[in-house]
Amino acid sequence: AQSVSQHNHHVILSEAASLELGCNYSYGGTVNLFWYVQYPGQHLQLLLKYFSGDPLVKGIKGFEAEFIKSKFSFNLRKPSVQWSDTAEYFCAVVNQAGTALIFGKGTTLSVSS
Amino acid sequence: GEEVAQTPKHLVRGEGQKAKLYCAPIKGHSYVFWYQQVLKNEFKFLISFQNENVFDETGMPKERFSAKCLPNSPCSLEIQATKLEDSAVYFCASSRARVKSSGNTIYFGEGSWLTVV
């Protein structure tokens, strides 16, 4: 079965620092990948997604992610974080059957001002 | 605006009682998904529907959990004889098309917080 690994459980940064959150998936075929964010007390919101084409995907709020097939990775990046980026970040992949998203365990990002 | 509506927001049940959660997908969305999030950890997939038909139920516990999506009614997730370990936030999501469709987005509701005491 597919799985998603997020290496960083909790990341603490100061404002203006650069961010990179790791995500690796297990499935070796055609993949569809997502990053979602969950702000405190809120529901999941889509940051960006990759289906095909340019492996560098740009999303909302200045986030981007790079799909590297050879590394089975889809890391999330942001050049300069803000206090308002404090949230939980979840990487997800469409399962092999194409019937659901499989999520990683999430990374908590804390940004201090 | 577009919103997946989940009710109730909070539900407290004693062990052994029944819990029933509801989800109204966004109008025009044919696919509905249920996820369980325990202690702010990963989202565990439970079940998905295509209209009123079960699409994938591989994540549903074999006992005590059931779900339905009937025409002209909110979808529901029911837990019979709740256990302490069922305490979690249950998220519903909906989408217009299959998850593999490149233009498709899955929208999540705000969740229903179930506490079993």
PDB file of C-alpha atoms in Angstrom, chain B residues 26-90:
ATOM      1  CA  ILE B  26     -20.686  21.065  -1.760  1.00  0.00           C
ATOM      2  CA  LYS B  27     -23.542  21.240  -4.237  1.00  0.00           C
ATOM      3  CA  GLY B  28     -22.636  19.513  -7.455  1.00  0.00           C
ATOM      4  CA  HIS B  29     -19.918  17.373  -5.900  1.00  0.00           C
ATOM      5  CA  SER B  30     -20.294  13.674  -6.584  1.00  0.00           C
ATOM      6  CA  TYR B  31     -17.544  12.326  -4.342  1.00  0.00           C
ATOM      7  CA  VAL B  32     -17.534  12.299  -0.561  1.00  0.00           C
ATOM      8  CA  PHE B  33     -14.721  11.175   1.728  1.00  0.00           C
ATOM      9  CA  TRP B  34     -14.517  10.536   5.466  1.00  0.00           C
ATOM     10  CA  TYR B  35     -11.277  10.774   7.423  1.00  0.00           C
ATOM     11  CA  GLN B  36     -10.441  10.249  11.088  1.00  0.00           C
ATOM     12  CA  GLN B  37      -7.793  12.380  12.806  1.00  0.00           C
ATOM     13  CA  VAL B  38      -6.726  11.216  16.249  1.00  0.00           C
ATOM     14  CA  LEU B  39      -4.829  13.642  18.493  1.00  0.00           C
ATOM     15  CA  LYS B  40      -3.872  15.956  15.605  1.00  0.00           C
ATOM     16  CA  ASN B  41      -1.962  13.131  13.965  1.00  0.00           C
ATOM     17  CA  GLU B  42      -2.340  11.794  10.477  1.00  0.00           C
ATOM     18  CA  PHE B  43      -5.602  11.701   8.640  1.00  0.00           C
ATOM     19  CA  LYS B  44      -6.758   8.098   8.393  1.00  0.00           C
ATOM     20  CA  PHE B  45      -8.926   7.435   5.367  1.00  0.00           C
ATOM     21  CA  LEU B  46     -12.168   5.661   6.253  1.00  0.00           C
ATOM     22  CA  ILE B  47     -14.485   5.546   3.242  1.00  0.00           C
ATOM     23  CA  SER B  48     -15.387   7.337   0.028  1.00  0.00           C
ATOM     24  CA  PHE B  49     -18.593   7.564  -1.982  1.00  0.00           C
ATOM     25  CA  GLN B  50     -19.455   8.288  -5.571  1.00  0.00           C
ATOM     26  CA  ASN B  51     -22.937   9.710  -5.221  1.00  0.00           C
ATOM     27  CA  GLU B  52     -24.777   7.164  -3.078  1.00  0.00           C
ATOM     28  CA  ASN B  53     -22.477   4.290  -3.952  1.00  0.00           C
ATOM     29  CA  VAL B  54     -19.553   3.195  -1.827  1.00  0.00           C
ATOM     30  CA  PHE B  55     -16.407   3.963  -3.812  1.00  0.00           C
ATOM     31  CA  ASP B  56     -13.740   2.679  -1.447  1.00  0.00           C
ATOM     32  CA  GLU B  57     -14.328   1.336   2.052  1.00  0.00           C
ATOM     33  CA  THR B  58     -10.931  -0.207   2.681  1.00  0.00           C
ATOM     34  CA  GLY B  59     -10.273   2.094   5.619  1.00  0.00           C
ATOM     35  CA  MET B  60     -13.493   1.426   7.479  1.00  0.00           C
ATOM     36  CA  PRO B  61     -13.234  -0.650  10.628  1.00  0.00           C
ATOM     37  CA  LYS B  62     -15.138  -3.865  10.050  1.00  0.00           C
ATOM     38  CA  GLU B  63     -17.157  -3.540  13.197  1.00  0.00           C
ATOM     39  CA  ARG B  64     -19.204  -0.695  14.625  1.00  0.00           C
ATOM     40  CA  PHE B  65     -18.593   1.829  11.805  1.00  0.00           C
ATOM     41  CA  SER B  66     -21.022   2.423   8.965  1.00  0.00           C
ATOM     42  CA  ALA B  67     -21.643   5.235   6.507  1.00  0.00           C
ATOM     43  CA  LYS B  68     -24.261   6.244   3.956  1.00  0.00           C
ATOM     44  CA  CYS B  69     -24.825   8.862   1.312  1.00  0.00           C
ATOM     45  CA  LEU B  70     -28.477   8.863   0.282  1.00  0.00           C
ATOM     46  CA  PRO B  71     -30.019  11.089  -2.395  1.00  0.00           C
ATOM     47  CA  ASN B  72     -31.286  14.445  -1.127  1.00  0.00           C
ATOM     48  CA  SER B  73     -29.912  13.834   2.367  1.00  0.00           C
ATOM     49  CA  PRO B  74     -26.651  14.662   4.138  1.00  0.00           C
ATOM     50  CA  CYS B  75     -24.133  11.850   4.196  1.00  0.00           C
ATOM     51  CA  SER B  76     -23.682  10.195   7.573  1.00  0.00           C
ATOM     52  CA  LEU B  77     -21.050   8.323   9.529  1.00  0.00           C
ATOM     53  CA  GLU B  78     -22.334   6.213  12.390  1.00  0.00           C
ATOM     54  CA  ILE B  79     -20.400   4.519  15.137  1.00  0.00           C
ATOM     55  CA  GLN B  80     -22.246   1.904  17.158  1.00  0.00           C
ATOM     56  CA  ALA B  81     -21.131   1.165  20.706  1.00  0.00           C
ATOM     57  CA  THR B  82     -18.426   3.810  20.818  1.00  0.00           C
ATOM     58  CA  LYS B  83     -15.086   3.132  22.490  1.00  0.00           C
ATOM     59  CA  LEU B  84     -12.597   5.529  24.051  1.00  0.00           C
ATOM     60  CA  GLU B  85     -10.278   5.009  21.069  1.00  0.00           C
ATOM     61  CA  ASP B  86     -12.940   6.431  18.741  1.00  0.00           C
ATOM     62  CA  SER B  87     -12.306   9.884  20.202  1.00  0.00           C
ATOM     63  CA  ALA B  88     -11.078  11.914  17.256  1.00  0.00           C
ATOM     64  CA  VAL B  89     -11.965  14.625  14.802  1.00  0.00           C
ATOM     65  CA  TYR B  90     -13.878  13.219  11.847  1.00  0.00           C
TER      66      TYR B  90
END
